[in-house]
Short mmCIF file of C-alpha atoms in Angstrom, two decimals:
data_model
loop_
_atom_site.label_atom_id
_atom_site.label_comp_id
_atom_site.label_asym_id
_atom_site.label_seq_id
_atom_site.Cartn_x
_atom_site.Cartn_y
_atom_site.Cartn_z
CA MET F 1 34.64 53.87 -41.74
CA VAL F 2 33.38 53.45 -45.27
CA GLY F 3 30.99 56.29 -46.05
CA ILE F 4 27.88 56.50 -48.21
CA ASP F 5 28.25 57.93 -51.71
CA ALA F 6 26.47 61.22 -51.22
CA GLN F 7 26.08 61.79 -54.97
CA SER F 8 24.24 58.60 -55.76
CA MET F 9 22.65 57.37 -52.56
CA VAL F 10 22.00 60.09 -50.00
CA ASP F 11 19.59 62.96 -50.51
CA ASP F 12 19.98 66.30 -48.77
CA SER F 13 18.34 64.93 -45.62
CA GLY F 14 21.10 62.43 -44.87
CA VAL F 15 18.64 59.54 -45.22
CA VAL F 16 19.04 56.99 -48.01
CA LEU F 17 15.74 57.32 -49.90
CA PRO F 18 14.21 55.45 -52.83
CA ASP F 19 14.95 56.69 -56.34
CA GLY F 20 13.07 59.79 -57.41
CA PHE F 21 12.93 61.62 -54.06
CA THR F 22 14.91 64.76 -53.32
CA SER F 23 13.87 65.46 -49.74
CA ILE F 24 12.73 63.54 -46.72
CA GLU F 25 9.64 65.75 -46.40
CA GLN F 26 8.56 64.91 -49.96
CA TYR F 27 9.16 61.23 -49.29
CA ALA F 28 7.32 61.26 -45.95
CA GLY F 29 4.28 62.89 -47.53
CA GLU F 30 4.02 60.42 -50.41
CA LEU F 31 4.73 57.48 -48.09
CA ALA F 32 1.95 58.53 -45.70
CA ALA F 33 -0.47 59.02 -48.63
CA ALA F 34 0.32 55.55 -50.01
CA PHE F 35 -0.18 53.95 -46.60
CA ASN F 36 -3.47 55.76 -46.04
CA LYS F 37 -4.76 54.68 -49.47
CA HIS F 38 -4.53 51.01 -48.47
CA ALA F 39 -4.42 51.38 -44.68
CA VAL F 40 -7.20 48.84 -44.29
CA LEU F 41 -4.97 45.99 -45.52
CA PRO F 42 -2.28 45.96 -42.80
CA LYS F 43 -5.00 46.59 -40.20
CA ILE F 44 -6.88 43.37 -41.03
CA ASN F 45 -6.87 41.10 -37.97
CA ILE F 46 -6.10 37.50 -38.86
CA VAL F 47 -7.46 35.98 -35.63
CA GLU F 48 -10.85 37.68 -36.13
CA PHE F 49 -10.84 36.98 -39.86
CA PHE F 50 -13.99 34.81 -39.92
CA VAL F 51 -15.78 36.32 -36.94
CA SER F 52 -15.58 39.88 -38.25
CA GLN F 53 -15.76 39.05 -41.97
CA GLN F 54 -12.38 40.65 -42.59
CA TRP F 55 -12.27 39.35 -46.17
CA SER F 56 -14.89 41.95 -47.14
CA ARG F 57 -12.33 44.71 -46.46
CA VAL F 58 -10.23 43.57 -49.43
CA PRO F 59 -11.13 45.28 -52.77
CA GLU F 60 -13.80 43.32 -54.62
CA ASP F 61 -11.82 42.64 -57.81
CA TRP F 62 -8.91 41.39 -55.72
CA ARG F 63 -11.25 39.03 -53.83
CA ARG F 64 -12.56 37.57 -57.09
CA PHE F 65 -9.00 36.98 -58.27
CA PHE F 66 -7.83 35.29 -55.05
CA ASP F 67 -11.06 33.26 -54.70
CA SER F 68 -10.68 31.72 -58.13
CA PRO F 69 -10.38 27.90 -57.96
CA HIS F 70 -7.48 28.22 -60.38
CA PHE F 71 -5.47 30.58 -58.14
CA ASP F 72 -2.11 29.12 -57.09
CA THR F 73 -1.28 30.06 -53.49
CA SER F 74 2.43 29.52 -54.11
CA SER F 75 2.38 32.52 -56.51
CA LEU F 76 1.99 34.74 -53.43
CA ILE F 77 5.59 34.05 -52.40
CA PRO F 78 7.40 35.84 -55.28
CA MET F 79 4.82 38.64 -55.00
CA ALA F 80 5.83 39.23 -51.37
CA SER F 81 9.56 38.66 -51.86
CA ARG F 82 10.21 40.43 -55.18
CA GLY F 83 7.06 42.32 -56.10
CA VAL F 84 6.10 39.97 -58.95
CA ALA F 85 2.31 39.99 -59.16
CA PRO F 86 0.70 36.68 -60.21
CA GLU F 87 -0.36 36.27 -63.83
CA GLY F 88 -3.85 37.65 -64.43
CA ALA F 89 -3.80 39.88 -61.33
CA PRO F 90 -6.10 42.94 -61.51
CA VAL F 91 -4.44 46.18 -62.63
CA SER F 92 -5.17 47.83 -59.26
CA LEU F 93 -3.45 44.95 -57.43
CA ARG F 94 -0.38 45.27 -59.67
CA GLU F 95 -0.30 49.01 -59.02
CA TYR F 96 -0.51 48.42 -55.27
CA VAL F 97 2.39 45.94 -55.33
CA ASP F 98 4.51 48.20 -57.57
CA ALA F 99 3.92 51.21 -55.30
CA ALA F 100 4.68 49.23 -52.15
CA PHE F 101 8.04 48.13 -53.52
CA ARG F 102 8.88 51.50 -55.07
CA LEU F 103 8.25 53.46 -51.89
CA ARG F 104 9.94 51.28 -49.28
CA LEU F 105 13.31 52.43 -47.97
CA PRO F 106 16.26 50.83 -49.80
CA ARG F 107 17.48 47.70 -48.03
CA ASP F 108 20.79 47.04 -49.78
CA PRO F 109 23.42 47.26 -47.02
CA VAL F 110 26.03 50.00 -46.83
CA PRO F 111 29.00 48.40 -45.01
CA SER F 112 30.45 50.27 -42.06
CA GLN F 113 34.01 49.10 -42.76
CA ASP F 114 36.09 47.17 -45.25
CA ALA F 115 37.29 43.58 -44.92
CA ALA F 116 40.63 44.66 -43.42
CA ASP F 117 38.88 46.49 -40.59
CA GLN F 118 36.59 43.52 -39.97
CA SER F 119 39.57 41.19 -39.64
CA LYS F 120 40.81 43.28 -36.70
CA ILE F 121 37.88 42.10 -34.57
CA ILE F 122 39.52 39.63 -32.21
CA GLU F 123 37.85 36.23 -32.35
CA TYR F 124 37.78 35.79 -28.58
CA PHE F 125 35.26 38.61 -28.25
CA LEU F 126 32.85 36.93 -30.67
CA ASP F 127 32.57 33.72 -28.61
CA GLY F 128 29.02 32.55 -27.97
CA MET F 129 27.47 34.39 -30.93
CA GLY F 130 25.62 32.76 -33.79
CA GLU F 131 26.56 33.68 -37.33
CA LYS F 132 23.78 36.29 -37.62
CA LYS F 133 24.71 38.00 -34.36
CA ARG F 134 28.42 37.98 -35.27
CA LYS F 135 27.79 39.79 -38.54
CA GLU F 136 25.57 42.36 -36.85
CA VAL F 137 27.98 43.02 -33.99
CA VAL F 138 31.00 43.31 -36.31
CA GLU F 139 29.27 45.80 -38.61
CA LEU F 140 27.58 47.86 -35.91
CA SER F 141 30.58 48.01 -33.56
CA GLN F 142 32.75 49.50 -36.28
CA LEU F 143 30.08 52.06 -37.17
CA ILE F 144 29.73 53.03 -33.50
CA ASP F 145 33.50 53.18 -33.09
CA GLY F 146 33.75 55.56 -36.04
CA VAL F 147 30.99 57.81 -34.70
CA ALA F 148 32.61 57.84 -31.24
CA ARG F 149 35.90 58.98 -32.73
CA GLU F 150 34.22 61.58 -34.95
CA THR F 151 32.39 63.13 -32.00
CA GLY F 152 35.16 62.70 -29.44
CA SER F 153 32.91 60.47 -27.30
CA ARG F 154 34.95 58.59 -24.70
CA LEU F 155 31.98 56.72 -23.22
CA VAL F 156 29.46 54.59 -25.16
CA VAL F 157 26.20 53.74 -23.38
CA ASP F 158 24.81 50.47 -24.80
CA VAL F 159 21.09 50.45 -23.92
CA GLY F 160 19.35 47.08 -23.86
CA ALA F 161 22.76 45.41 -23.73
CA GLY F 162 21.44 41.96 -22.79
CA GLN F 163 24.29 39.44 -22.55
CA GLY F 164 26.81 42.14 -23.48
CA TYR F 165 27.92 40.82 -26.88
CA LEU F 166 28.10 44.25 -28.51
CA SER F 167 29.37 45.89 -25.31
CA ARG F 168 32.42 43.61 -25.05
CA VAL F 169 33.42 44.14 -28.66
CA LEU F 170 33.01 47.91 -28.28
CA ALA F 171 35.08 47.97 -25.08
CA TYR F 172 37.95 45.69 -26.04
CA SER F 173 38.07 44.54 -29.62
CA SER F 174 38.07 47.70 -31.73
CA SER F 175 41.59 48.36 -32.93
CA LEU F 176 41.34 52.15 -32.65
CA SER F 177 38.88 52.42 -29.77
CA LYS F 178 39.86 54.23 -26.64
CA HIS F 179 36.39 54.57 -25.14
CA SER F 180 34.71 52.89 -22.19
CA VAL F 181 31.31 51.23 -22.28
CA LEU F 182 28.37 51.46 -19.88
CA ALA F 183 26.17 48.42 -20.62
CA VAL F 184 22.60 49.03 -19.46
CA ASP F 185 19.78 46.47 -19.18
CA PHE F 186 16.64 46.35 -17.04
CA SER F 187 17.17 42.66 -16.15
CA GLU F 188 19.37 41.57 -13.27
CA GLY F 189 19.53 38.12 -14.87
CA GLN F 190 20.90 39.58 -18.12
CA LYS F 191 23.50 41.53 -16.14
CA ARG F 192 24.65 38.40 -14.30
CA GLY F 193 24.83 36.48 -17.57
CA ALA F 194 26.86 39.21 -19.24
CA GLU F 195 29.31 39.36 -16.33
CA ALA F 196 29.72 35.57 -16.38
CA LEU F 197 30.49 35.65 -20.10
CA HIS F 198 32.93 38.48 -19.47
CA GLN F 199 34.78 36.44 -16.84
CA SER F 200 34.92 33.45 -19.18
CA MET F 201 36.34 35.62 -21.96
CA ALA F 202 38.97 37.14 -19.64
CA LYS F 203 40.04 33.64 -18.55
CA LYS F 204 40.59 32.62 -22.18
CA LEU F 205 42.54 35.81 -22.84
CA ARG F 206 44.90 35.01 -19.96
CA SER F 207 45.72 31.63 -21.53
CA ARG F 208 49.00 30.67 -23.13
CA LYS F 209 47.19 30.27 -26.47
CA ALA F 210 45.95 33.87 -26.40
CA ARG F 211 49.42 35.17 -25.51
CA ALA F 212 50.91 33.13 -28.36
CA GLU F 213 48.44 34.83 -30.69
CA GLY F 214 49.66 38.22 -29.54
CA TYR F 215 46.92 39.19 -27.11
CA GLU F 216 47.73 39.89 -23.50
CA TRP F 217 44.86 40.55 -21.11
CA LYS F 218 45.48 43.10 -18.38
CA ASP F 219 43.14 43.12 -15.41
CA GLU F 220 43.01 46.91 -15.38
CA LEU F 221 41.12 46.67 -18.68
CA ARG F 222 38.16 45.32 -16.71
CA ALA F 223 37.27 48.89 -15.71
CA ARG F 224 36.60 49.74 -19.34
CA LEU F 225 33.23 47.93 -19.22
CA ASP F 226 30.60 48.48 -16.52
CA HIS F 227 27.26 46.63 -16.41
CA ARG F 228 24.29 48.35 -14.76
CA VAL F 229 20.66 47.41 -14.13
CA LEU F 230 18.61 50.43 -15.18
CA ARG F 231 15.16 50.76 -16.67
CA VAL F 232 15.01 53.09 -19.66
CA ASP F 233 11.54 53.97 -20.96
CA MET F 234 9.65 56.93 -22.36
CA ASP F 235 8.86 58.21 -18.85
CA ASN F 236 12.29 57.54 -17.39
CA THR F 237 15.40 58.77 -19.18
CA ASP F 238 16.95 60.59 -16.23
CA GLU F 239 18.62 57.56 -14.61
CA VAL F 240 20.67 56.54 -17.63
CA VAL F 241 21.69 60.15 -18.31
CA ALA F 242 22.80 60.57 -14.69
CA ALA F 243 24.75 57.28 -14.84
CA ALA F 244 26.46 58.33 -18.08
CA GLN F 245 27.36 61.77 -16.78
CA ALA F 246 28.70 60.29 -13.52
CA ALA F 247 30.83 57.79 -15.49
CA CYS F 248 32.23 60.60 -17.62
CA GLN F 249 32.96 62.74 -14.58
CA SER F 250 34.81 59.89 -12.84
CA LYS F 251 37.12 59.60 -15.86
CA GLY F 252 37.51 63.32 -16.42
CA GLU F 253 35.62 63.16 -19.72
CA THR F 254 32.67 65.15 -21.04
CA ARG F 255 31.61 63.52 -24.32
CA TRP F 256 29.43 60.43 -24.44
CA MET F 257 27.05 58.73 -26.86
CA LEU F 258 24.18 56.19 -26.94
CA CYS F 259 23.70 53.02 -28.96
CA GLY F 260 21.30 50.11 -29.24
CA LEU F 261 21.20 46.93 -31.32
CA HIS F 262 17.67 45.71 -32.04
CA ALA F 263 16.24 47.70 -29.17
CA CYS F 264 12.70 46.44 -28.77
CA GLY F 265 9.60 48.57 -29.40
CA ASN F 266 9.37 51.64 -27.19
CA LEU F 267 12.92 51.10 -25.96
CA SER F 268 14.11 52.41 -29.34
CA SER F 269 11.88 55.46 -28.90
CA ALA F 270 13.19 55.93 -25.36
CA ILE F 271 16.81 55.80 -26.55
CA LEU F 272 16.09 58.57 -29.05
CA LYS F 273 14.21 60.57 -26.41
CA THR F 274 17.21 60.17 -24.08
CA PHE F 275 19.45 61.59 -26.80
CA ALA F 276 17.05 64.48 -27.40
CA GLU F 277 16.80 65.41 -23.72
CA SER F 278 20.47 65.03 -22.77
CA ASP F 279 23.91 66.29 -23.72
CA ALA F 280 24.83 63.04 -25.51
CA ALA F 281 27.03 63.75 -28.54
CA ALA F 282 25.54 61.03 -30.76
CA VAL F 283 23.23 58.05 -31.04
CA VAL F 284 23.45 54.93 -33.23
CA LEU F 285 20.33 52.77 -33.19
CA VAL F 286 18.99 49.68 -34.94
CA PRO F 287 15.31 49.40 -33.90
CA CYS F 288 13.26 46.22 -33.71
CA CYS F 289 9.92 44.73 -32.55
CA TYR F 290 7.73 47.53 -33.88
CA ASN F 291 4.61 45.82 -32.55
CA HIS F 292 5.63 46.97 -29.06
CA ILE F 293 5.56 50.67 -30.00
CA SER F 294 2.80 52.69 -28.35
CA GLU F 295 0.53 55.15 -30.14
CA ALA F 296 -1.72 57.74 -28.56
CA ALA F 297 -3.63 59.26 -31.46
CA PRO F 298 -7.13 57.88 -32.01
CA GLU F 299 -7.57 56.79 -35.60
CA GLY F 300 -8.31 59.77 -37.81
CA LYS F 301 -7.47 62.37 -35.16
CA ALA F 302 -4.36 64.52 -34.94
CA LEU F 303 -2.24 64.91 -31.83
CA ASP F 304 -1.76 68.42 -30.49
CA GLN F 305 0.96 67.32 -28.13
CA ALA F 306 2.57 63.91 -27.68
CA ALA F 307 2.07 62.17 -24.38
CA PRO F 308 5.33 61.14 -22.66
CA THR F 309 4.74 57.45 -23.31
CA VAL F 310 4.00 57.74 -27.03
CA GLY F 311 6.49 55.92 -29.25
CA PHE F 312 4.91 57.08 -32.54
CA PRO F 313 4.86 59.67 -33.90
CA LEU F 314 7.91 61.33 -32.38
CA SER F 315 8.34 64.04 -35.00
CA HIS F 316 6.22 67.07 -35.74
CA GLY F 317 4.84 67.86 -39.16
CA VAL F 318 3.66 65.60 -41.96
CA LEU F 319 3.39 62.40 -39.89
CA ARG F 320 1.75 64.03 -36.88
CA SER F 321 -1.76 62.84 -37.77
CA ALA F 322 -0.69 59.34 -38.84
CA HIS F 323 -2.18 56.37 -37.04
CA LEU F 324 -0.87 52.89 -37.72
CA GLY F 325 -2.59 50.52 -35.28
CA ILE F 326 -1.28 47.33 -33.71
CA ASP F 327 -1.98 45.09 -36.72
CA ALA F 328 -0.07 47.43 -39.05
CA LEU F 329 2.81 47.58 -36.55
CA LYS F 330 2.88 43.77 -36.50
CA SER F 331 3.06 43.75 -40.29
CA ALA F 332 6.26 45.81 -40.05
CA CYS F 333 7.87 42.85 -38.27
CA GLN F 334 7.39 40.53 -41.25
CA ALA F 335 10.39 39.13 -43.14
CA SER F 336 8.89 38.38 -46.55
CA GLY F 337 12.33 38.68 -48.16
CA ARG F 338 13.02 35.22 -46.72
CA TRP F 339 9.93 33.55 -48.15
CA GLU F 340 11.51 32.39 -51.40
CA THR F 341 14.36 30.69 -49.54
CA ASP F 342 11.82 28.83 -47.37
CA ALA F 343 8.62 28.48 -49.38
CA ALA F 344 7.42 25.56 -47.26
CA GLY F 345 7.84 27.67 -44.14
CA ALA F 346 5.82 30.52 -45.66
CA LEU F 347 3.00 28.17 -46.67
CA GLY F 348 3.09 26.71 -43.15
CA THR F 349 2.73 30.21 -41.71
CA PHE F 350 -0.41 30.73 -43.81
CA LYS F 351 -1.88 27.51 -42.45
CA ARG F 352 -1.09 28.39 -38.82
CA GLY F 353 -2.83 31.74 -39.28
CA TYR F 354 -5.81 29.94 -40.82
CA HIS F 355 -6.01 27.48 -37.93
CA ARG F 356 -5.80 30.28 -35.36
CA ALA F 357 -8.67 32.15 -37.05
CA LEU F 358 -10.69 28.93 -37.22
CA LEU F 359 -10.17 28.29 -33.50
CA HIS F 360 -11.41 31.78 -32.61
CA TYR F 361 -14.49 31.26 -34.79
CA LEU F 362 -15.09 27.80 -33.26
CA MET F 363 -14.87 29.14 -29.70
CA ILE F 364 -17.35 31.93 -30.40
CA THR F 365 -19.85 29.73 -32.26
CA HIS F 366 -19.79 27.26 -29.34
CA GLY F 367 -20.22 29.88 -26.63
CA GLN F 368 -16.69 29.75 -25.23
CA LEU F 369 -16.05 33.39 -26.11
CA SER F 370 -18.16 36.38 -27.08
CA VAL F 371 -17.26 38.91 -29.74
CA GLU F 372 -16.82 41.49 -26.96
CA ASP F 373 -14.17 39.41 -25.17
CA SER F 374 -10.51 40.21 -25.65
CA VAL F 375 -8.72 37.78 -27.94
CA PRO F 376 -6.91 35.11 -25.88
CA VAL F 377 -3.16 34.83 -26.40
CA VAL F 378 -2.09 31.39 -27.59
CA GLY F 379 1.60 31.85 -28.24
CA LYS F 380 3.54 29.60 -30.57
CA VAL F 381 2.13 26.11 -31.06
CA THR F 382 5.17 23.97 -31.84
CA ASN F 383 5.42 20.67 -33.68
CA ASN F 384 6.11 19.02 -30.32
CA ASP F 385 2.81 20.40 -29.01
CA LEU F 386 0.99 18.87 -31.98
CA LYS F 387 2.80 15.55 -31.60
CA ALA F 388 1.82 15.43 -27.92
CA VAL F 389 -1.88 15.65 -28.85
CA ILE F 390 -1.52 12.76 -31.29
CA ALA F 391 0.60 10.70 -28.86
CA ARG F 392 -2.13 10.97 -26.20
CA GLY F 393 -4.65 9.65 -28.69
CA ASP F 394 -6.81 12.79 -28.45
CA VAL F 395 -7.09 12.67 -32.24
CA ALA F 396 -6.76 9.39 -34.11
CA ALA F 397 -3.77 9.14 -36.41
CA ALA F 398 -4.60 9.71 -40.06
CA PRO F 399 -4.64 6.69 -42.36
CA PRO F 400 -1.93 6.79 -45.02
CA SER F 401 -3.04 8.82 -48.03
CA GLY F 402 -2.67 7.54 -51.54
CA PRO F 403 -3.00 8.79 -55.10
CA GLY F 404 -6.66 7.82 -55.17
CA GLU F 405 -7.66 9.94 -52.16
CA THR F 406 -11.20 11.26 -52.55
CA GLU F 407 -12.28 14.84 -51.91
CA ALA F 408 -14.16 13.69 -48.82
CA GLU F 409 -11.05 11.97 -47.46
CA SER F 410 -9.00 15.08 -48.16
CA GLU F 411 -11.53 17.25 -46.28
CA ALA F 412 -11.55 14.80 -43.34
CA GLU F 413 -7.76 14.95 -43.11
CA ALA F 414 -7.79 18.77 -43.21
CA GLY F 415 -10.37 18.77 -40.41
CA ARG F 416 -8.34 16.29 -38.37
CA GLU F 417 -5.26 18.47 -38.79
CA PHE F 418 -7.22 21.45 -37.45
CA ALA F 419 -8.49 19.36 -34.52
CA VAL F 420 -4.90 18.58 -33.52
CA TYR F 421 -4.04 22.27 -33.63
CA ALA F 422 -7.18 23.31 -31.73
CA LEU F 423 -6.54 20.92 -28.84
CA ALA F 424 -2.86 21.89 -28.62
CA ALA F 425 -3.71 25.62 -28.71
CA LEU F 426 -6.43 25.33 -26.05
CA GLU F 427 -3.96 23.57 -23.81
CA LYS F 428 -1.41 26.37 -24.34
CA MET F 429 -4.21 28.84 -23.62
CA LYS F 430 -5.00 26.95 -20.38
CA HIS F 431 -8.64 26.82 -21.45
CA ALA F 432 -10.74 23.96 -20.03
CA TRP F 433 -12.99 23.45 -23.07
CA ARG F 434 -12.15 20.64 -25.48
CA PRO F 435 -14.18 20.44 -28.71
CA THR F 436 -14.85 17.09 -30.31
CA VAL F 437 -13.00 16.08 -33.43
CA ALA F 438 -16.33 16.12 -35.28
CA GLN F 439 -16.90 19.76 -34.27
CA CYS F 440 -13.43 20.69 -35.52
CA VAL F 441 -13.92 18.85 -38.79
CA GLU F 442 -17.27 20.56 -39.41
CA CYS F 443 -15.81 23.99 -38.57
CA GLN F 444 -12.94 23.48 -40.98
CA ARG F 445 -15.26 22.20 -43.71
CA SER F 446 -17.52 25.26 -43.41
CA MET F 447 -14.53 27.60 -43.76
CA ASP F 448 -12.46 25.57 -46.20
CA HIS F 449 -12.22 28.56 -48.56
CA GLY F 450 -10.56 30.60 -45.81
CA LEU F 451 -7.05 29.15 -46.17
CA GLN F 452 -6.60 30.69 -49.61
CA GLN F 453 -8.08 33.98 -48.42
CA ILE F 454 -5.90 34.20 -45.32
CA ALA F 455 -2.81 33.39 -47.40
CA ALA F 456 -3.68 36.29 -49.69
CA VAL F 457 -4.33 38.72 -46.83
CA TRP F 458 -1.19 37.64 -44.98
CA THR F 459 0.79 38.39 -48.14
CA LEU F 460 -0.85 41.78 -48.66
CA LYS F 461 -0.02 42.69 -45.05
CA ALA F 462 3.57 41.53 -45.52
CA ILE F 463 3.92 43.66 -48.67
CA THR F 464 2.68 46.72 -46.77
CA GLY F 465 4.94 45.98 -43.78
CA PRO F 466 8.08 47.67 -45.22
CA LEU F 467 6.01 50.81 -45.85
CA VAL F 468 5.05 50.84 -42.17
CA GLU F 469 8.68 50.31 -41.16
CA SER F 470 9.72 53.11 -43.53
CA LEU F 471 7.17 55.44 -41.90
CA LEU F 472 8.62 54.63 -38.48
CA ILE F 473 12.23 55.17 -39.58
CA VAL F 474 11.41 58.44 -41.36
CA ASP F 475 9.49 59.66 -38.30
CA ARG F 476 12.55 58.98 -36.14
CA ALA F 477 14.92 60.62 -38.63
CA LEU F 478 12.75 63.76 -38.70
CA TYR F 479 12.61 63.76 -34.89
CA LEU F 480 16.40 63.50 -34.65
CA ARG F 481 16.78 66.32 -37.13
CA GLU F 482 14.49 68.46 -34.97
CA CYS F 483 16.56 67.89 -31.85
CA CYS F 484 20.17 67.36 -32.90
CA GLY F 485 20.92 71.09 -33.12
CA ASP F 486 22.63 73.38 -35.62
CA GLY F 487 25.52 71.73 -37.39
CA GLY F 488 24.44 68.22 -36.43
CA THR F 489 23.91 65.37 -38.87
CA VAL F 490 21.27 62.66 -39.23
CA ARG F 491 21.61 59.55 -41.34
CA ALA F 492 19.50 56.44 -41.93
CA PHE F 493 20.52 53.52 -44.11
CA ALA F 494 20.62 49.72 -44.32
CA LEU F 495 23.59 48.18 -42.52
CA PHE F 496 23.03 44.40 -42.54
CA ASP F 497 21.97 41.90 -45.18
CA VAL F 498 18.16 42.04 -45.20
CA VAL F 499 17.66 38.28 -45.65
CA ASP F 500 19.91 37.41 -42.70
CA SER F 501 18.75 40.40 -40.61
CA PRO F 502 15.31 41.68 -41.70
CA ARG F 503 15.55 44.60 -39.25
CA ASN F 504 18.63 46.04 -40.94
CA LEU F 505 18.03 49.80 -40.87
CA VAL F 506 20.24 51.99 -38.69
CA LEU F 507 19.72 55.57 -37.49
CA VAL F 508 22.76 57.74 -36.76
CA ALA F 509 22.56 61.25 -35.28
CA GLN F 510 25.50 63.42 -34.28
CA ARG F 511 25.41 66.80 -32.63
CA ALA F 512 27.85 69.45 -33.78
CA ASN F 513 31.33 68.76 -32.46
CA THR F 514 32.83 70.96 -29.77
CA PRO F 515 36.17 72.63 -30.54
CA GLY F 516 39.08 70.23 -30.52
CA THR F 517 37.16 67.04 -31.26
CA GLY F 518 37.57 67.00 -35.04
CA ASN F 519 35.39 68.11 -37.89
CA GLY F 520 32.78 65.39 -37.42
CA LYS F 521 33.49 63.61 -40.71
CA GLU F 522 35.97 61.13 -42.03
CA GLU F 523 36.92 61.00 -45.67
CA GLY F 524 33.95 59.59 -47.61
CA ALA F 525 31.50 59.74 -44.72
CA ALA F 526 28.11 61.15 -45.64
CA GLY F 527 25.91 63.41 -43.60
CA ILE F 528 24.22 66.78 -43.87
CA ASN F 529 23.70 69.74 -41.62
CA CYS F 530 20.40 69.75 -39.81
#
């Protein structure tokens, strides 16, 4: 396993930090202070943007800048992707952008193995994966394999295993691996799908072609991978621990470890809690879907003791009083690093957010909702949904536009476009009300300025998102350091390419090795004592 250069990249906490920080505590404190300074920005709710006058929460000089008729919305894209503030931006806005980029955790990947090791992954075990998944599984499997060997773990428990892509590679395709895999998922359907893919893979490996390529499948290898349906959550870690310990006992082993690839929301927290409350030797985790993490602390109030179901904060100390909120957690799921490679897609995202906020405002102003009602969930409105509205004739097709299009014609077309969205969204919402096209056009006309404003706010939220993700990762690293025991190590670093895999940060914790299992480090591997 290729290690991290401890002199240039890893501070004394074992976590790869931005330049200028010497400890994780120092970094966590400054990160929390920076988030709190502009906490209002990621907490702005796009759907309620017009109803609750969310624009007023943005600093006044920033509003004047973004509201200028000369402001170019496309300049938001390099600001979000590379931290390049638009020309003429207020000094305070430039300082905010600079700080947001300076304080986020580094996202340049640290490979888990060299090209020669990657080539040892047998192609048969990568069947059915897209290019993104392949890269992630290859990198992560080799990292897990190295940690398993370092800690003497003979069983790897893959939590949230899904279709078993990572599990199969861990069980069969690692050239040095001698461990078994317990693949855990809460869905019976996922388990059946994983077992079907496993059978298909085994059939291919029995073929003459596979034998000619030097691979011979033996049916006794099937016992190396076991799929189980188990629910793992913050209130229930006992079942997976019992299953892991029973599997070890049946094989005469004692050492086991946990892993998870893009474990969603509180499942990531539950995996770490399972590690903390068990005798697992190590955990390797790539978290995802931060918007599904639970918080218990009311805004502005500290927690004395975490409730069992709380996914943030897990650690004690500097982050204990932090409160993020659902909108900030959603911002951590953004992938603004991709915006420059798909500028049209980013601009389209701004418009969809604008239309969703307009629809909420339209429904309230026409008595279909009250401000006290919970916000209805629409889900994704696809191009096919929009085309269906037009095909039914619910909204007349727009006449072809030309170079001489008047401002009134442009406004009418923008209103018609919103009407198409509104009707498609109400259908997805299963709401009986159908506004007239004229009502939609008038609503859009009255809030025409809002598209530019929502684009700006969406970008500000996206810029803050990596700070929120950094807070979450640091919280988990501190928690692991609290519970991994004397002599253990905790690491956190980027593993995948951030453009291909925006959630590319991995957490690795290893308890101190028992006698006879090695010294816990390979040549070049980085880590520090807890």
